[in-house]
Coordinates of N, CA and C in Angstrom, one line a residue:
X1 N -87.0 -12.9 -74.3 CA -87.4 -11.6 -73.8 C -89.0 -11.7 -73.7
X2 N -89.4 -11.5 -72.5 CA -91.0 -11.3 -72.5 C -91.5 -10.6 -73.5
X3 N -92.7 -10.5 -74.0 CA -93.6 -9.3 -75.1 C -93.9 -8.2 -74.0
X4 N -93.4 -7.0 -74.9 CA -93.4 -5.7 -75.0 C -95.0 -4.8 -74.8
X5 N -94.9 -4.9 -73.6 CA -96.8 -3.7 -73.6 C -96.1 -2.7 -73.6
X6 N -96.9 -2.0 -75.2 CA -96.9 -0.8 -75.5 C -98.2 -0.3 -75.1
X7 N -97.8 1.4 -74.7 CA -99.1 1.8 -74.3 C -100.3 1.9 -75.6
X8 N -101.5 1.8 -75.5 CA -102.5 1.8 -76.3 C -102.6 3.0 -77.4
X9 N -102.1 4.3 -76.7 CA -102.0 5.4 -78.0 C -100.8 5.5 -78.7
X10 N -100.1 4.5 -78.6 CA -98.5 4.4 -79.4 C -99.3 3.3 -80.6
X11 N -100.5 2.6 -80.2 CA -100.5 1.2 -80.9 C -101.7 1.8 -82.2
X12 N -102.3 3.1 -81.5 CA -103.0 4.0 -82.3 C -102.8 4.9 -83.2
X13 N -101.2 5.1 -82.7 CA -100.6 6.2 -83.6 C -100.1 5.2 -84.6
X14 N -99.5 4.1 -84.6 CA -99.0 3.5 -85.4 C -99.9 2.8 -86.3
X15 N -101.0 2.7 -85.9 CA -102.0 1.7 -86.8 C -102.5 3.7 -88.0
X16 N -102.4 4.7 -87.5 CA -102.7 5.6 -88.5 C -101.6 5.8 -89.4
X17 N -100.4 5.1 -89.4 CA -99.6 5.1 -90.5 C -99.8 4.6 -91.9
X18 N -99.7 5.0 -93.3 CA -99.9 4.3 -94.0 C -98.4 3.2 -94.3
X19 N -97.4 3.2 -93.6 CA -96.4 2.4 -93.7 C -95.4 2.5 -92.5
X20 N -94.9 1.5 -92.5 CA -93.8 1.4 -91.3 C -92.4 1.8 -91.3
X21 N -92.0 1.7 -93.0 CA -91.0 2.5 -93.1 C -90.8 3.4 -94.3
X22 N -90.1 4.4 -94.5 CA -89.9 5.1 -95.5 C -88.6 5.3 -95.8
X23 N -88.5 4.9 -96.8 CA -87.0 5.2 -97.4 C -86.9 6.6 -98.5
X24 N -85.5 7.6 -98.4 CA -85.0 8.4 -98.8 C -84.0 8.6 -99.0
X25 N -83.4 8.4 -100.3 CA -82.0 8.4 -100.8 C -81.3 7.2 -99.9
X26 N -80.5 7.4 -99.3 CA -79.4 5.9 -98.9 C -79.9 5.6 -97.6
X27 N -80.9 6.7 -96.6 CA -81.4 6.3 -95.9 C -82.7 6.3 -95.3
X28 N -83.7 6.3 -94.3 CA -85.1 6.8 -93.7 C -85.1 6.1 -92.6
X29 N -86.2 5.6 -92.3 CA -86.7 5.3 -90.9 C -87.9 3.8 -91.0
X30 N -87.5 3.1 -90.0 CA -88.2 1.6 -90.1 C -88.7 1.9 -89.0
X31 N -90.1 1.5 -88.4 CA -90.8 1.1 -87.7 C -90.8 0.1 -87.9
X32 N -90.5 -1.0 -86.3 CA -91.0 -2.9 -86.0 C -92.4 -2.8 -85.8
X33 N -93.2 -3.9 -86.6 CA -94.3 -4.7 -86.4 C -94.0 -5.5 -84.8
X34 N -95.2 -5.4 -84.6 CA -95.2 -6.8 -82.9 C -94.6 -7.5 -82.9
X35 N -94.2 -8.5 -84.0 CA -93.9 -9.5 -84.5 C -92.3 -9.0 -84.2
X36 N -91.4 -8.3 -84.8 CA -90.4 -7.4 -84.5 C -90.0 -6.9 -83.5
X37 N -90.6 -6.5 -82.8 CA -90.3 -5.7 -81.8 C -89.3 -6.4 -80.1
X38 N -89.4 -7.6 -80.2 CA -88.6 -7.8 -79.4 C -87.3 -8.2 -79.6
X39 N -87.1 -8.8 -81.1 CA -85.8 -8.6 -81.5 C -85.1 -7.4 -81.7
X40 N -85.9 -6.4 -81.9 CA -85.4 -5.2 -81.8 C -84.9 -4.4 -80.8
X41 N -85.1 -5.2 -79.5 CA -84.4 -4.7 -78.5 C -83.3 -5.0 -78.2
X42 N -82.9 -6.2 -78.8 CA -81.6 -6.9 -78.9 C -80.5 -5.6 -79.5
X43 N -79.4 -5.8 -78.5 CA -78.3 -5.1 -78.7 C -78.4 -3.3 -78.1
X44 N -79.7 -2.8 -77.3 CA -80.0 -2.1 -77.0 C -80.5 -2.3 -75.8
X45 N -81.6 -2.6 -75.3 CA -82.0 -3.2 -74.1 C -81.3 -4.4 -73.7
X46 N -80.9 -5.1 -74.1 CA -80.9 -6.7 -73.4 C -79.5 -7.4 -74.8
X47 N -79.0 -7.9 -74.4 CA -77.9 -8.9 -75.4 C -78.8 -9.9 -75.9
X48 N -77.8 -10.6 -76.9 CA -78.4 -11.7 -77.8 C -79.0 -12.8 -76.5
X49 N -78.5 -12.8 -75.2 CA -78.5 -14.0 -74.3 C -79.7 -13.5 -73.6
X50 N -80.7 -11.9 -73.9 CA -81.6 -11.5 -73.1 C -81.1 -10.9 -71.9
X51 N -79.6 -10.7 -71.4 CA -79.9 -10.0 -70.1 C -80.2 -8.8 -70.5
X52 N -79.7 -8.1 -69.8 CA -80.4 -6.6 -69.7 C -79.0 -5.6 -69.7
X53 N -79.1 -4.9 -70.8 CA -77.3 -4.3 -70.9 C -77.1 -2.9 -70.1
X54 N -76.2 -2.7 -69.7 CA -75.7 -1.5 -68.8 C -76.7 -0.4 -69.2
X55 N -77.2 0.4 -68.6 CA -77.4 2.0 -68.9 C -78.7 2.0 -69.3
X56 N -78.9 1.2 -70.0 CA -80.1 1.0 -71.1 C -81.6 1.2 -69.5
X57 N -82.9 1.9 -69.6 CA -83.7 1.7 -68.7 C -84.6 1.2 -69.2
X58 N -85.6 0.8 -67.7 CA -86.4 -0.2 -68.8 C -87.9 0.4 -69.4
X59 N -88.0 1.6 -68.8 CA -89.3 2.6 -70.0 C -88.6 2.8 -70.9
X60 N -87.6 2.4 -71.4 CA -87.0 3.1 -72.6 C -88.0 1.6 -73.4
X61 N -88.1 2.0 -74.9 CA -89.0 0.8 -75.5 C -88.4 1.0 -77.1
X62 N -87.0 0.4 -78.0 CA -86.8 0.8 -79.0 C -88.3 0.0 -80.6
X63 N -88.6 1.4 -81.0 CA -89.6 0.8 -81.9 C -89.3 0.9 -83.5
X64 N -88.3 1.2 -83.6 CA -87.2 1.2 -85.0 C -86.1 1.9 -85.1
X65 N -85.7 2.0 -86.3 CA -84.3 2.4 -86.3 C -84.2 3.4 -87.6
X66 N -83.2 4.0 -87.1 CA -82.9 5.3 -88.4 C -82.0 4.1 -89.5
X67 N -82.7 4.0 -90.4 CA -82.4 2.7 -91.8 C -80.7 3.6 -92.3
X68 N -80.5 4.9 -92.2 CA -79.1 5.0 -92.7 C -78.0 4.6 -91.6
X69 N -77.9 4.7 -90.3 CA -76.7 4.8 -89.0 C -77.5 3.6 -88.5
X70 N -78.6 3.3 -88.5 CA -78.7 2.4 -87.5 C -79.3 2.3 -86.0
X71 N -79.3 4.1 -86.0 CA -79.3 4.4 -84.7 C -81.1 3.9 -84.4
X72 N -81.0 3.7 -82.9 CA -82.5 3.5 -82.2 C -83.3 4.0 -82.4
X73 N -84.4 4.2 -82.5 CA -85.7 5.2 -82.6 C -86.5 4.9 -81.3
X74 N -86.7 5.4 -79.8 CA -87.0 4.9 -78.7 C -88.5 5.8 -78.5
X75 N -89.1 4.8 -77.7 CA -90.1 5.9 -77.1 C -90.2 5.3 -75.7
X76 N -90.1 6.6 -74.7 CA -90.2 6.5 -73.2 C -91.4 6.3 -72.7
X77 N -91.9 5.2 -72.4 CA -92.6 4.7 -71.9 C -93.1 4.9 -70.0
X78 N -92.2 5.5 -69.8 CA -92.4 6.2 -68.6 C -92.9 7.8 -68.8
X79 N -93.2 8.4 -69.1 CA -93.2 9.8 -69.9 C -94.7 9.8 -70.2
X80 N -95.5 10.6 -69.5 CA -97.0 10.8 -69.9 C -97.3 11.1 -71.5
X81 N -96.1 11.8 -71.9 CA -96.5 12.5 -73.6 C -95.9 11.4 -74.3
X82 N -95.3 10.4 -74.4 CA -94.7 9.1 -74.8 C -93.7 9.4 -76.1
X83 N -93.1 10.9 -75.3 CA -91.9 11.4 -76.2 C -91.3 10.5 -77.1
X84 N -90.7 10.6 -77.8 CA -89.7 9.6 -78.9 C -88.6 10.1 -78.8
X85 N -87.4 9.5 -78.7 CA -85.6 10.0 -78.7 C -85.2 9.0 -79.4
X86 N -83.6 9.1 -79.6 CA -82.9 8.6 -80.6 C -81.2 9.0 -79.6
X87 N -80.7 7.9 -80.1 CA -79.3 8.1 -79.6 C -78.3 7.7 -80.7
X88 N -77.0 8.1 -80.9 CA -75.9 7.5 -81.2 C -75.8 6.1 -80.9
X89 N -75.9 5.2 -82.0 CA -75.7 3.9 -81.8 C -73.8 3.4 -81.7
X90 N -73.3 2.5 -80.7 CA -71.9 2.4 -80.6 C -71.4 3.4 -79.9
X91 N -71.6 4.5 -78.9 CA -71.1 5.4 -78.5 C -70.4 5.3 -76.8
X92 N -71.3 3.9 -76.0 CA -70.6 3.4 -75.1 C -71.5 3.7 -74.1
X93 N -72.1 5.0 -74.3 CA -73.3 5.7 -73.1 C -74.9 5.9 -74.8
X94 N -75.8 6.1 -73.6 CA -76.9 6.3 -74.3 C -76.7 7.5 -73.9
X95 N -76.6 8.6 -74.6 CA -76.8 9.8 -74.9 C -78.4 10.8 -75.7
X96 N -79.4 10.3 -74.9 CA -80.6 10.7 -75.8 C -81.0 11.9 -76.0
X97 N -81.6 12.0 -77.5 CA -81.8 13.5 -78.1 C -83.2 12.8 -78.4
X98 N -83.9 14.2 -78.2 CA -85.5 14.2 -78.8 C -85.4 14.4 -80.3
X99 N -86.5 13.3 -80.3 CA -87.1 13.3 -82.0 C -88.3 14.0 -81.7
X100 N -89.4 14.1 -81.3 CA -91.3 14.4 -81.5 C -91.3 14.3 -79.8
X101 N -91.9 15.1 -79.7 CA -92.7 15.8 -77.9 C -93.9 14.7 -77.7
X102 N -94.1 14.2 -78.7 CA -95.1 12.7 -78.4 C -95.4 11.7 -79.1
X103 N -96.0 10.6 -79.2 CA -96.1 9.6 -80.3 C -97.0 9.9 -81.3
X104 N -97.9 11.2 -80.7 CA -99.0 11.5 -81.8 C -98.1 12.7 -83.0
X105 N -97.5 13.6 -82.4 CA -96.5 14.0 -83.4 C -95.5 13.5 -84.0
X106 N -95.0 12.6 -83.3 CA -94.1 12.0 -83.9 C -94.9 10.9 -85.3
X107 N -95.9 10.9 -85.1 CA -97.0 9.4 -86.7 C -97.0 10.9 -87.1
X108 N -97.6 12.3 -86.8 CA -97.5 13.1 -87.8 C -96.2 13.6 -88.7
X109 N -95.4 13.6 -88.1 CA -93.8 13.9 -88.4 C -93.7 12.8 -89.3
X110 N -93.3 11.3 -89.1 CA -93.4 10.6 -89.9 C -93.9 10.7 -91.2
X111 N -95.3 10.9 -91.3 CA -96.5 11.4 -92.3 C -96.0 11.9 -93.2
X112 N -95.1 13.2 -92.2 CA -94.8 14.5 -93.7 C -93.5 13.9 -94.0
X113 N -92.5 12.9 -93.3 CA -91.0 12.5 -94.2 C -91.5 12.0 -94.8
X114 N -92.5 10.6 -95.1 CA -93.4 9.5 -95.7 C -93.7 10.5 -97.2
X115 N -94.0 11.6 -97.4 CA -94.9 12.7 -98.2 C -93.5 13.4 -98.8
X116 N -92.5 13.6 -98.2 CA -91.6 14.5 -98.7 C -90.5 13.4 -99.7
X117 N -90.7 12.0 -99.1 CA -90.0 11.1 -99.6 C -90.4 10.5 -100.9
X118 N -91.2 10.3 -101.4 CA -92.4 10.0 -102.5 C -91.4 10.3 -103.5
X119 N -91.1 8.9 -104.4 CA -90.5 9.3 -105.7 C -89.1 9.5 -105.3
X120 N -88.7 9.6 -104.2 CA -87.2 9.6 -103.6 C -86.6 8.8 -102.8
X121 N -87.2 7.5 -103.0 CA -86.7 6.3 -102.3 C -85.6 6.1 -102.4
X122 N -84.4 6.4 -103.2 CA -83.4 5.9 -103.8 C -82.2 6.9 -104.5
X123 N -80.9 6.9 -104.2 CA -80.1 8.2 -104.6 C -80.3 8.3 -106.1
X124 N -80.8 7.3 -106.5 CA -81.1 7.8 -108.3 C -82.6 8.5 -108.5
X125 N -83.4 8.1 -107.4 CA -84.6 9.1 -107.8 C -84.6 10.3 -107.2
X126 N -83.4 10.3 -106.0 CA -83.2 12.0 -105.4 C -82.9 12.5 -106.6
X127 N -81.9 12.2 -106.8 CA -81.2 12.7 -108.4 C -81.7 13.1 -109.4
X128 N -82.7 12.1 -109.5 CA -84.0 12.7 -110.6 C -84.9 13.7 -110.5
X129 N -85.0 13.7 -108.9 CA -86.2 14.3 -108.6 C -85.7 15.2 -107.1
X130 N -84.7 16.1 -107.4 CA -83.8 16.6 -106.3 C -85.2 17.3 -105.6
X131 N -84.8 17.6 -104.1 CA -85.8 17.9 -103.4 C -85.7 19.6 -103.2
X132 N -86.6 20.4 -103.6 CA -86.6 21.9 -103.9 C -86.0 22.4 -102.6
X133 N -85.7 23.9 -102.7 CA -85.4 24.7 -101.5 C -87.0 24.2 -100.6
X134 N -87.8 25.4 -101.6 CA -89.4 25.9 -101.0 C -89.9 24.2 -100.1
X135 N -89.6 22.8 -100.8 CA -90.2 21.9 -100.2 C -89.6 21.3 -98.9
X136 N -88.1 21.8 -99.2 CA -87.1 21.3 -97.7 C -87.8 22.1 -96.3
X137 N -88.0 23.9 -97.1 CA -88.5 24.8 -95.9 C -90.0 24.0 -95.7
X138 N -90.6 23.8 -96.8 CA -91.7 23.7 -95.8 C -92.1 22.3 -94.9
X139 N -90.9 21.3 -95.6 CA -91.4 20.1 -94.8 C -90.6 20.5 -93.3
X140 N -90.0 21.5 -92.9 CA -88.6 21.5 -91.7 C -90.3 22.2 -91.1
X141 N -90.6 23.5 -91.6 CA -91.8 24.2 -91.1 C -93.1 23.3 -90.1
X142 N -92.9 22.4 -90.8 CA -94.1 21.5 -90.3 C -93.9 20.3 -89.1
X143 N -92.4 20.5 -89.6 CA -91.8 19.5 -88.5 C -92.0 20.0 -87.1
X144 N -91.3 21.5 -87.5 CA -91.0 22.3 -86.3 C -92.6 22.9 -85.7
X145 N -93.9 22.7 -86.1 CA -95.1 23.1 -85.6 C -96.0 22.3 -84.9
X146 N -95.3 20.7 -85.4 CA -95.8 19.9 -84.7 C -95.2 19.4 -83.4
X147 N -93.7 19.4 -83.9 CA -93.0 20.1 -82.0 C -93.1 21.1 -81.3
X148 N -94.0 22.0 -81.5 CA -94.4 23.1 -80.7 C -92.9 24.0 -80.8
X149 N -92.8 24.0 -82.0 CA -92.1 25.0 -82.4 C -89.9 24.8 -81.5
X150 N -90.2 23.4 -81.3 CA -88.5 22.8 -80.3 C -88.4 23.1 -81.7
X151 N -86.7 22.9 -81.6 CA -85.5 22.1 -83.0 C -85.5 21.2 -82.6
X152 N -85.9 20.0 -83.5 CA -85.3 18.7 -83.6 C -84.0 18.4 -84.4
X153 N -83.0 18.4 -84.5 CA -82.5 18.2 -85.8 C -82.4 16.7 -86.7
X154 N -83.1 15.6 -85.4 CA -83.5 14.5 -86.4 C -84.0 14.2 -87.3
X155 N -85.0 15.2 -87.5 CA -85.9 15.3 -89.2 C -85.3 16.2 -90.5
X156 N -84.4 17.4 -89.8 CA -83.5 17.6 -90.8 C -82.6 16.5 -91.1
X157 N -82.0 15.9 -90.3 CA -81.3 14.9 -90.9 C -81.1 14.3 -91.9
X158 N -82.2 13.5 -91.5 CA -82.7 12.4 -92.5 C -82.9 13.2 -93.7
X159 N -83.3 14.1 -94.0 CA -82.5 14.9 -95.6 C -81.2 14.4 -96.3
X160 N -80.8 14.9 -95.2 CA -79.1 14.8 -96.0 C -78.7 13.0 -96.3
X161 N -79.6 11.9 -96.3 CA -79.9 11.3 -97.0 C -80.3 11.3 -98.3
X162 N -80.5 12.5 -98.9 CA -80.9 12.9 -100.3 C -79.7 13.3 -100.8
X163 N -78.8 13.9 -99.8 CA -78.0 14.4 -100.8 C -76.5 13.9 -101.2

């Protein structure tokens, strides 16, 4: 597979992360390094052999995966706001749902799972360190301010990884 040009404020947003993945209870979210990223398209864009698999388009650009299901974490690379979606992995069609209205929300969204996850890497530290009502509302609060107020339900999700 050729290397992947990502647009320059995706490569911005990701260099302001302090990590690429965060884990929460049994599951969280991986961001691929460069180095990654083209294997990462395997089984989503293109088969083990590189063609190019049904449905799949080609501004679609997968740049990690939800660490519990597996599912894609894509950013549309045709899309001036360089929205982020996610689909049902194994479902036969790509059916995409929005995660973040852009790559700059979306490294902030990250930020605050990165922040809510702390000390909760693992079902024995949720357990230890169960995640409050007051902190669930206000990390959903911030999610939903940075999408301009959409529902995502992909950032609630990744909660119920805690429980």
């Amino acid at each position: 597979m050729p290397p992947i040009d990502l647009p320059s404020r995706y490569k911005s947003a990701l260099a302001s992360l302090p990590s690429l993945e965060v884990e929460f209870g049994a599951g969280g979210i991986k961001l691929f390094t460069d180095a990654e990223l083209a294997e990462g398209q395997i089984g989503y864009a293109v088969g083990r052999d590189s063609r190019p698999l049904d449905g799949w388009q080609a501004n679609w650009i997968v740049i990690g995966n939800d660490t519990g299901l597996g599912d894609p974490i894509i950013l549309d690379a045709a899309d001036p706001a360089l929205p982020i979606l996610t689909a049902w992995n194994g479902e036969g069609t790509w059916n995409l749902r929005p995660v973040s209205i852009s790559i700059e929300a979306f490294a902030l969204a990250f930020a605050a799972f990165a922040s809510i996850a702390q000390n909760r890497s693992n079902p024995v530290q949720v357990k230890e360190n169960p995640l409050s009502e007051s902190e669930r509302e206000e990390y959903l609060a911030k999610i939903s301010e940075l999408q301009e107020n959409k529902r995502y339900d992909f950032w609630e999700g990744l909660l119920a990884y805690g429980d």
